[in-house]
Amino acid sequence: MTFSTRRVALVGALAVGIAVLAGCNSGDKGAPQAATADAAYDGTIHPEQWPVVEWPLAEDPALEKRVNDLLATMTLEEKVGQLVQGDLASITPDDVRKYRLGSILAGGSSDPGGKYNAPAKDWLQVADDFWAASMDTSGGGKAIPLLFGIDAMHGQSNVVGATLFPHNVGLGATRNVELQRRIGQITAAETRATGMEWAFAPTVAVPQDVRWGRAYEGYSENPQLVAEFAAAMVEGLQGKVGAPDFLDDKHVMVSVKHFVGDGGTTDGKDQGDTAVSEAELRDVHSAGYVTAIKAGAQSVMASFNSFHGVKMHGHKPLLTDVLKGRMNYGGFVVGDWNGHGQIPGCSTTDCPATYDAGLDMAMATDSWKGMYESTVAAVKSGKLSTERLDDAVRRVLRVKFRMNLFDAPKPSARALGGKFELLGAAEHRAVARQAVRESLVLLKNNNGILPLRADQKVLVAGDGADNIGKQAGGWTLNWQGTGTTRADFPNADTIWEGLQREVSAAGGSAELAVDGKYKAKPDVAVVVFGEEPYAEFQGDIPNLLYKPGNDADLELLKRLKSEGIPVVAVFISGRPLWMNREINASDAFVAAWLPGSEGAGIADVLLRKADGSVNHDFKGKLSFSWPRTAIDSAVNKPGHNPLYKFGHGLSYADKGDVAALPEDSGVTGEQAGSGVYFAKGRPALGLSLQLSSASQPDMPATTVPTVLADGTLRMTAVDHKAQEDARRLQWSGTALAKFALIAATPIDVTRESNGDVQLQLTLRRDSAVSAPLTVGVGCGAGCAAKVDLQATLSAIPAGKWVSVGVPLKCFAAAGADLSRIQRTTELETAAVADISVSRIALGAAGEAEVNVDCATR
């Protein structure tokens, strides 16, 4: 059943307060223009104004007896253990055996043996080992099977060889709800094969500002579309309530996320504040939860964001009064990565307030031991009531009994355990390939250039043409989806491989030249380019410019056009961006989103059959409106005027000619990507360079060379990847001196620290480092922190450019207040040193080539 045919049923289900949805036309309207929050609105929640939802699982007396009988025998410590979840990178089976924890997770970059490309058998062994620990009573305690959760975001995307589906931004463009259900079934099967029974999916955010780095995790800006896909994905992953296979060991339980309002933060800031009206929060941002609860979702994940300043992990009116009360939610609420630590008065290791607010299981990734101990103490002292504790434990145990985990063998002995042939199975890949075909949105087709004859000379160019990592995007083998190789994807086709195979089969010739410098002049060029992989934090951007300051892709398109070659642009991205210049430089423009492992699905649509007929037509329709300028990113703001509205998308039957578009982005001033402090030889907008010594503090370094008057530090320009794109820093060793990047206004990086983000420096050592050389941050008078890099730099070969990552947590541990950083980077020494720096930016753990462990310093 498609999106439009299920509208009437959905509107009936939303019932109370969803009048906005009833007027939302699937053809040309995106997010409803919900009222923005009144300036006087203080964030008060009125549960009686929210929809009443019927929990689909009737009370089961036999199940309740099993829960209550077990609960009656459990010690306080065993109860608390059920409510704490540790991360694979920070916990061992012996820890589970001792503390009787109820769950573990594998975070985006937490893998067996610390290897992002660990084989499937290693994942299954980990699952067996932790299961065995939870069932081992040799040291006392109850045998209560744990839940193993993982971010199966677009397939079982953490495991080498798994089928990788398009991210949700592309699936929303298909409008094919039944296809989504099938994708859920396949994801469940491949997840079970590797040992887990819990998928942290689906994301039912309704992104209203695509500057948000997680916008691609949302199906659409339209709440009705999100609601339909949410129900289908829940049923695909878990099975249908009432069916014999519901929650059997060929399915997984879900975690519908992130409750609530993650897609509505001001300026699209990840983990920011959602300062909208209660009506918009209810009608737009909760739409997916209504249908997911009706489908029997077993867990809901609390969000990092705030609602009018109150963090969701501590928001009792929403977690308890609305979700569990008004909406009759009968599963359990799990936290996000140390999200409880953001509640005022809490830390990551001590937060009874989050349980009191309605959280049932804390995702205390690396803080699980402290959280366990402090929660036990909180119950003993009365800070956390026994009633709330028992309610949370009951909710977790009910799910485990519903899934028959108490009667199940170890993961490898279950129905699909160890059936690794399911990973990337031909049938599964065929479904993913269909999803790619149906997700493609055609925005331009001048002179009907598409579909292309396959029996001609086809040039395939662009850095996305032969790059699985790029076409798969974030949450692929690791958190940010970076640093992977072709060998990591044995069951996949790049876009080039799909095109080359079909062209050759039709008697044509295909040539791959990433830079577009062909050997023989082609009849047509297909240029594949787009965003680099990213996930939360790293994906936030200040506007909708595409690669500001880097016009290489545009220049490639223009060069091929100038040589008389028709150009088809295939754009890989997790969101719509301002692409007017690139659209103008192309004869055809295709939004391919993040297609995943099946790049051949693009060839299916771009190329004709051998007899010249259309093979597959374009079916995709925009699930997000496409911007007219680079500053019109928020669909819920007055004056939003997209270039292409929600629902737009050409087919081959349409006249696809597009007149030249305006090339004024609307952005003024030089813009740097989010989290980039220094690149291409200059600081980011809003930052400045300074050199300092005791005799000459805070001297602006606006030109090269810049030399302190006392000769302690000299800065000159050197080349890394381009002419003078780096700065060479030479300390004389006569006195202490520093290089610093200063922010005009303080920067808050607490959320990045919570997500294990690093300060990453791309640098080259050209001298010995014989004394301490520190990297630090400053946060106002008397507030600073430093980490010594002497040992790290000494271990790096001289003359080699290397990226070095320092966890932001290191600076917090050393005393910095990460909520008000003004000196974003300081490099300081009193010794002779010669260091060149080409880039300073925030980055995900695992991206840097060398990682500093502050625990050993």
mmCIF file with all atom_site columns, C-alpha atoms in Angstrom, residues 315-411:
data_model
loop_
_atom_site.group_PDB
_atom_site.id
_atom_site.type_symbol
_atom_site.label_atom_id
_atom_site.label_alt_id
_atom_site.label_comp_id
_atom_site.label_asym_id
_atom_site.label_entity_id
_atom_site.label_seq_id
_atom_site.pdbx_PDB_ins_code
_atom_site.Cartn_x
_atom_site.Cartn_y
_atom_site.Cartn_z
_atom_site.occupancy
_atom_site.B_iso_or_equiv
_atom_site.pdbx_formal_charge
_atom_site.auth_seq_id
_atom_site.auth_comp_id
_atom_site.auth_asym_id
_atom_site.auth_atom_id
_atom_site.pdbx_PDB_model_num
ATOM 1  C CA . HIS A 1 315 ? 11.107 15.708  30.828 1.00 0.00 ? 315 HIS A CA 1
ATOM 2  C CA . LYS A 1 316 ? 8.535  13.967  33.023 1.00 0.00 ? 316 LYS A CA 1
ATOM 3  C CA . PRO A 1 317 ? 5.452  15.615  31.457 1.00 0.00 ? 317 PRO A CA 1
ATOM 4  C CA . LEU A 1 318 ? 6.401  14.209  28.040 1.00 0.00 ? 318 LEU A CA 1
ATOM 5  C CA . LEU A 1 319 ? 8.018  10.885  28.965 1.00 0.00 ? 319 LEU A CA 1
ATOM 6  C CA . THR A 1 320 ? 5.538  9.909   31.666 1.00 0.00 ? 320 THR A CA 1
ATOM 7  C CA . ASP A 1 321 ? 2.362  11.983  31.420 1.00 0.00 ? 321 ASP A CA 1
ATOM 8  C CA . VAL A 1 322 ? 2.117  12.017  27.611 1.00 0.00 ? 322 VAL A CA 1
ATOM 9  C CA . LEU A 1 323 ? 3.964  8.936   26.328 1.00 0.00 ? 323 LEU A CA 1
ATOM 10 C CA . LYS A 1 324 ? 3.181  6.427   29.058 1.00 0.00 ? 324 LYS A CA 1
ATOM 11 C CA . GLY A 1 325 ? -0.018 8.061   30.252 1.00 0.00 ? 325 GLY A CA 1
ATOM 12 C CA . ARG A 1 326 ? -2.059 9.690   27.520 1.00 0.00 ? 326 ARG A CA 1
ATOM 13 C CA . MET A 1 327 ? -0.589 7.543   24.724 1.00 0.00 ? 327 MET A CA 1
ATOM 14 C CA . ASN A 1 328 ? -0.789 4.331   26.797 1.00 0.00 ? 328 ASN A CA 1
ATOM 15 C CA . TYR A 1 329 ? 2.698  3.225   25.834 1.00 0.00 ? 329 TYR A CA 1
ATOM 16 C CA . GLY A 1 330 ? 3.356  -0.288  27.125 1.00 0.00 ? 330 GLY A CA 1
ATOM 17 C CA . GLY A 1 331 ? 6.984  -0.806  26.171 1.00 0.00 ? 331 GLY A CA 1
ATOM 18 C CA . PHE A 1 332 ? 10.034 0.733   27.836 1.00 0.00 ? 332 PHE A CA 1
ATOM 19 C CA . VAL A 1 333 ? 11.920 3.993   27.317 1.00 0.00 ? 333 VAL A CA 1
ATOM 20 C CA . VAL A 1 334 ? 15.663 3.790   26.735 1.00 0.00 ? 334 VAL A CA 1
ATOM 21 C CA . GLY A 1 335 ? 18.061 6.712   26.798 1.00 0.00 ? 335 GLY A CA 1
ATOM 22 C CA . ASP A 1 336 ? 20.529 7.824   24.159 1.00 0.00 ? 336 ASP A CA 1
ATOM 23 C CA . TRP A 1 337 ? 24.314 7.875   24.512 1.00 0.00 ? 337 TRP A CA 1
ATOM 24 C CA . ASN A 1 338 ? 24.894 9.311   28.022 1.00 0.00 ? 338 ASN A CA 1
ATOM 25 C CA . GLY A 1 339 ? 21.987 11.654  27.369 1.00 0.00 ? 339 GLY A CA 1
ATOM 26 C CA . HIS A 1 340 ? 20.985 11.563  31.042 1.00 0.00 ? 340 HIS A CA 1
ATOM 27 C CA . GLY A 1 341 ? 24.212 13.385  31.859 1.00 0.00 ? 341 GLY A CA 1
ATOM 28 C CA . GLN A 1 342 ? 22.902 16.532  30.174 1.00 0.00 ? 342 GLN A CA 1
ATOM 29 C CA . ILE A 1 343 ? 20.126 17.016  32.729 1.00 0.00 ? 343 ILE A CA 1
ATOM 30 C CA . PRO A 1 344 ? 20.961 19.887  35.099 1.00 0.00 ? 344 PRO A CA 1
ATOM 31 C CA . GLY A 1 345 ? 22.199 18.476  38.391 1.00 0.00 ? 345 GLY A CA 1
ATOM 32 C CA . CYS A 1 346 ? 23.139 15.154  36.809 1.00 0.00 ? 346 CYS A CA 1
ATOM 33 C CA . SER A 1 347 ? 26.355 13.647  35.563 1.00 0.00 ? 347 SER A CA 1
ATOM 34 C CA . THR A 1 348 ? 26.825 10.691  33.260 1.00 0.00 ? 348 THR A CA 1
ATOM 35 C CA . THR A 1 349 ? 27.461 8.521   36.336 1.00 0.00 ? 349 THR A CA 1
ATOM 36 C CA . ASP A 1 350 ? 24.774 9.855   38.669 1.00 0.00 ? 350 ASP A CA 1
ATOM 37 C CA . CYS A 1 351 ? 21.236 10.726  37.598 1.00 0.00 ? 351 CYS A CA 1
ATOM 38 C CA . PRO A 1 352 ? 18.227 9.392   39.513 1.00 0.00 ? 352 PRO A CA 1
ATOM 39 C CA . ALA A 1 353 ? 16.257 12.265  37.993 1.00 0.00 ? 353 ALA A CA 1
ATOM 40 C CA . THR A 1 354 ? 16.191 10.586  34.586 1.00 0.00 ? 354 THR A CA 1
ATOM 41 C CA . TYR A 1 355 ? 14.477 7.491   35.972 1.00 0.00 ? 355 TYR A CA 1
ATOM 42 C CA . ASP A 1 356 ? 12.066 9.646   37.951 1.00 0.00 ? 356 ASP A CA 1
ATOM 43 C CA . ALA A 1 357 ? 11.198 11.490  34.731 1.00 0.00 ? 357 ALA A CA 1
ATOM 44 C CA . GLY A 1 358 ? 10.245 8.230   33.002 1.00 0.00 ? 358 GLY A CA 1
ATOM 45 C CA . LEU A 1 359 ? 13.397 6.727   31.525 1.00 0.00 ? 359 LEU A CA 1
ATOM 46 C CA . ASP A 1 360 ? 13.453 2.976   32.098 1.00 0.00 ? 360 ASP A CA 1
ATOM 47 C CA . MET A 1 361 ? 16.935 2.094   30.842 1.00 0.00 ? 361 MET A CA 1
ATOM 48 C CA . ALA A 1 362 ? 19.898 4.471   30.810 1.00 0.00 ? 362 ALA A CA 1
ATOM 49 C CA . MET A 1 363 ? 22.311 4.164   27.889 1.00 0.00 ? 363 MET A CA 1
ATOM 50 C CA . ALA A 1 364 ? 25.302 4.657   30.159 1.00 0.00 ? 364 ALA A CA 1
ATOM 51 C CA . THR A 1 365 ? 27.817 3.712   27.508 1.00 0.00 ? 365 THR A CA 1
ATOM 52 C CA . ASP A 1 366 ? 31.159 4.254   29.237 1.00 0.00 ? 366 ASP A CA 1
ATOM 53 C CA . SER A 1 367 ? 29.613 5.393   32.528 1.00 0.00 ? 367 SER A CA 1
ATOM 54 C CA . TRP A 1 368 ? 27.598 2.264   33.320 1.00 0.00 ? 368 TRP A CA 1
ATOM 55 C CA . LYS A 1 369 ? 29.438 1.304   36.500 1.00 0.00 ? 369 LYS A CA 1
ATOM 56 C CA . GLY A 1 370 ? 29.047 4.703   38.119 1.00 0.00 ? 370 GLY A CA 1
ATOM 57 C CA . MET A 1 371 ? 25.428 4.893   36.998 1.00 0.00 ? 371 MET A CA 1
ATOM 58 C CA . TYR A 1 372 ? 24.737 1.469   38.471 1.00 0.00 ? 372 TYR A CA 1
ATOM 59 C CA . GLU A 1 373 ? 26.329 2.316   41.806 1.00 0.00 ? 373 GLU A CA 1
ATOM 60 C CA . SER A 1 374 ? 24.705 5.746   42.122 1.00 0.00 ? 374 SER A CA 1
ATOM 61 C CA . THR A 1 375 ? 21.270 4.369   41.236 1.00 0.00 ? 375 THR A CA 1
ATOM 62 C CA . VAL A 1 376 ? 21.534 1.665   43.881 1.00 0.00 ? 376 VAL A CA 1
ATOM 63 C CA . ALA A 1 377 ? 22.453 4.380   46.368 1.00 0.00 ? 377 ALA A CA 1
ATOM 64 C CA . ALA A 1 378 ? 19.580 6.604   45.190 1.00 0.00 ? 378 ALA A CA 1
ATOM 65 C CA . VAL A 1 379 ? 17.021 3.886   45.873 1.00 0.00 ? 379 VAL A CA 1
ATOM 66 C CA . LYS A 1 380 ? 18.512 3.155   49.273 1.00 0.00 ? 380 LYS A CA 1
ATOM 67 C CA . SER A 1 381 ? 18.388 6.845   50.215 1.00 0.00 ? 381 SER A CA 1
ATOM 68 C CA . GLY A 1 382 ? 14.869 7.361   48.895 1.00 0.00 ? 382 GLY A CA 1
ATOM 69 C CA . LYS A 1 383 ? 15.912 9.773   46.116 1.00 0.00 ? 383 LYS A CA 1
ATOM 70 C CA . LEU A 1 384 ? 14.454 7.244   43.660 1.00 0.00 ? 384 LEU A CA 1
ATOM 71 C CA . SER A 1 385 ? 11.310 5.465   44.790 1.00 0.00 ? 385 SER A CA 1
ATOM 72 C CA . THR A 1 386 ? 10.966 1.694   44.856 1.00 0.00 ? 386 THR A CA 1
ATOM 73 C CA . GLU A 1 387 ? 7.672  2.088   42.949 1.00 0.00 ? 387 GLU A CA 1
ATOM 74 C CA . ARG A 1 388 ? 9.378  3.834   40.035 1.00 0.00 ? 388 ARG A CA 1
ATOM 75 C CA . LEU A 1 389 ? 12.227 1.334   40.113 1.00 0.00 ? 389 LEU A CA 1
ATOM 76 C CA . ASP A 1 390 ? 9.861  -1.641  39.995 1.00 0.00 ? 390 ASP A CA 1
ATOM 77 C CA . ASP A 1 391 ? 7.775  -0.100  37.213 1.00 0.00 ? 391 ASP A CA 1
ATOM 78 C CA . ALA A 1 392 ? 10.886 0.346   35.064 1.00 0.00 ? 392 ALA A CA 1
ATOM 79 C CA . VAL A 1 393 ? 12.100 -3.181  35.737 1.00 0.00 ? 393 VAL A CA 1
ATOM 80 C CA . ARG A 1 394 ? 8.664  -4.612  34.934 1.00 0.00 ? 394 ARG A CA 1
ATOM 81 C CA . ARG A 1 395 ? 8.660  -2.831  31.584 1.00 0.00 ? 395 ARG A CA 1
ATOM 82 C CA . VAL A 1 396 ? 12.051 -4.262  30.650 1.00 0.00 ? 396 VAL A CA 1
ATOM 83 C CA . LEU A 1 397 ? 11.188 -7.774  31.823 1.00 0.00 ? 397 LEU A CA 1
ATOM 84 C CA . ARG A 1 398 ? 7.866  -7.761  29.948 1.00 0.00 ? 398 ARG A CA 1
ATOM 85 C CA . VAL A 1 399 ? 9.707  -7.161  26.688 1.00 0.00 ? 399 VAL A CA 1
ATOM 86 C CA . LYS A 1 400 ? 12.172 -9.957  27.405 1.00 0.00 ? 400 LYS A CA 1
ATOM 87 C CA . PHE A 1 401 ? 9.328  -12.373 28.166 1.00 0.00 ? 401 PHE A CA 1
ATOM 88 C CA . ARG A 1 402 ? 7.369  -11.255 25.083 1.00 0.00 ? 402 ARG A CA 1
ATOM 89 C CA . MET A 1 403 ? 10.418 -12.066 22.985 1.00 0.00 ? 403 MET A CA 1
ATOM 90 C CA . ASN A 1 404 ? 10.702 -15.482 24.664 1.00 0.00 ? 404 ASN A CA 1
ATOM 91 C CA . LEU A 1 405 ? 14.316 -14.723 25.527 1.00 0.00 ? 405 LEU A CA 1
ATOM 92 C CA . PHE A 1 406 ? 14.130 -16.672 28.786 1.00 0.00 ? 406 PHE A CA 1
ATOM 93 C CA . ASP A 1 407 ? 13.435 -19.817 26.784 1.00 0.00 ? 407 ASP A CA 1
ATOM 94 C CA . ALA A 1 408 ? 15.813 -19.071 23.925 1.00 0.00 ? 408 ALA A CA 1
ATOM 95 C CA . PRO A 1 409 ? 19.250 -20.648 23.505 1.00 0.00 ? 409 PRO A CA 1
ATOM 96 C CA . LYS A 1 410 ? 22.403 -18.643 22.899 1.00 0.00 ? 410 LYS A CA 1
ATOM 97 C CA . PRO A 1 411 ? 22.251 -16.336 19.850 1.00 0.00 ? 411 PRO A CA 1
#
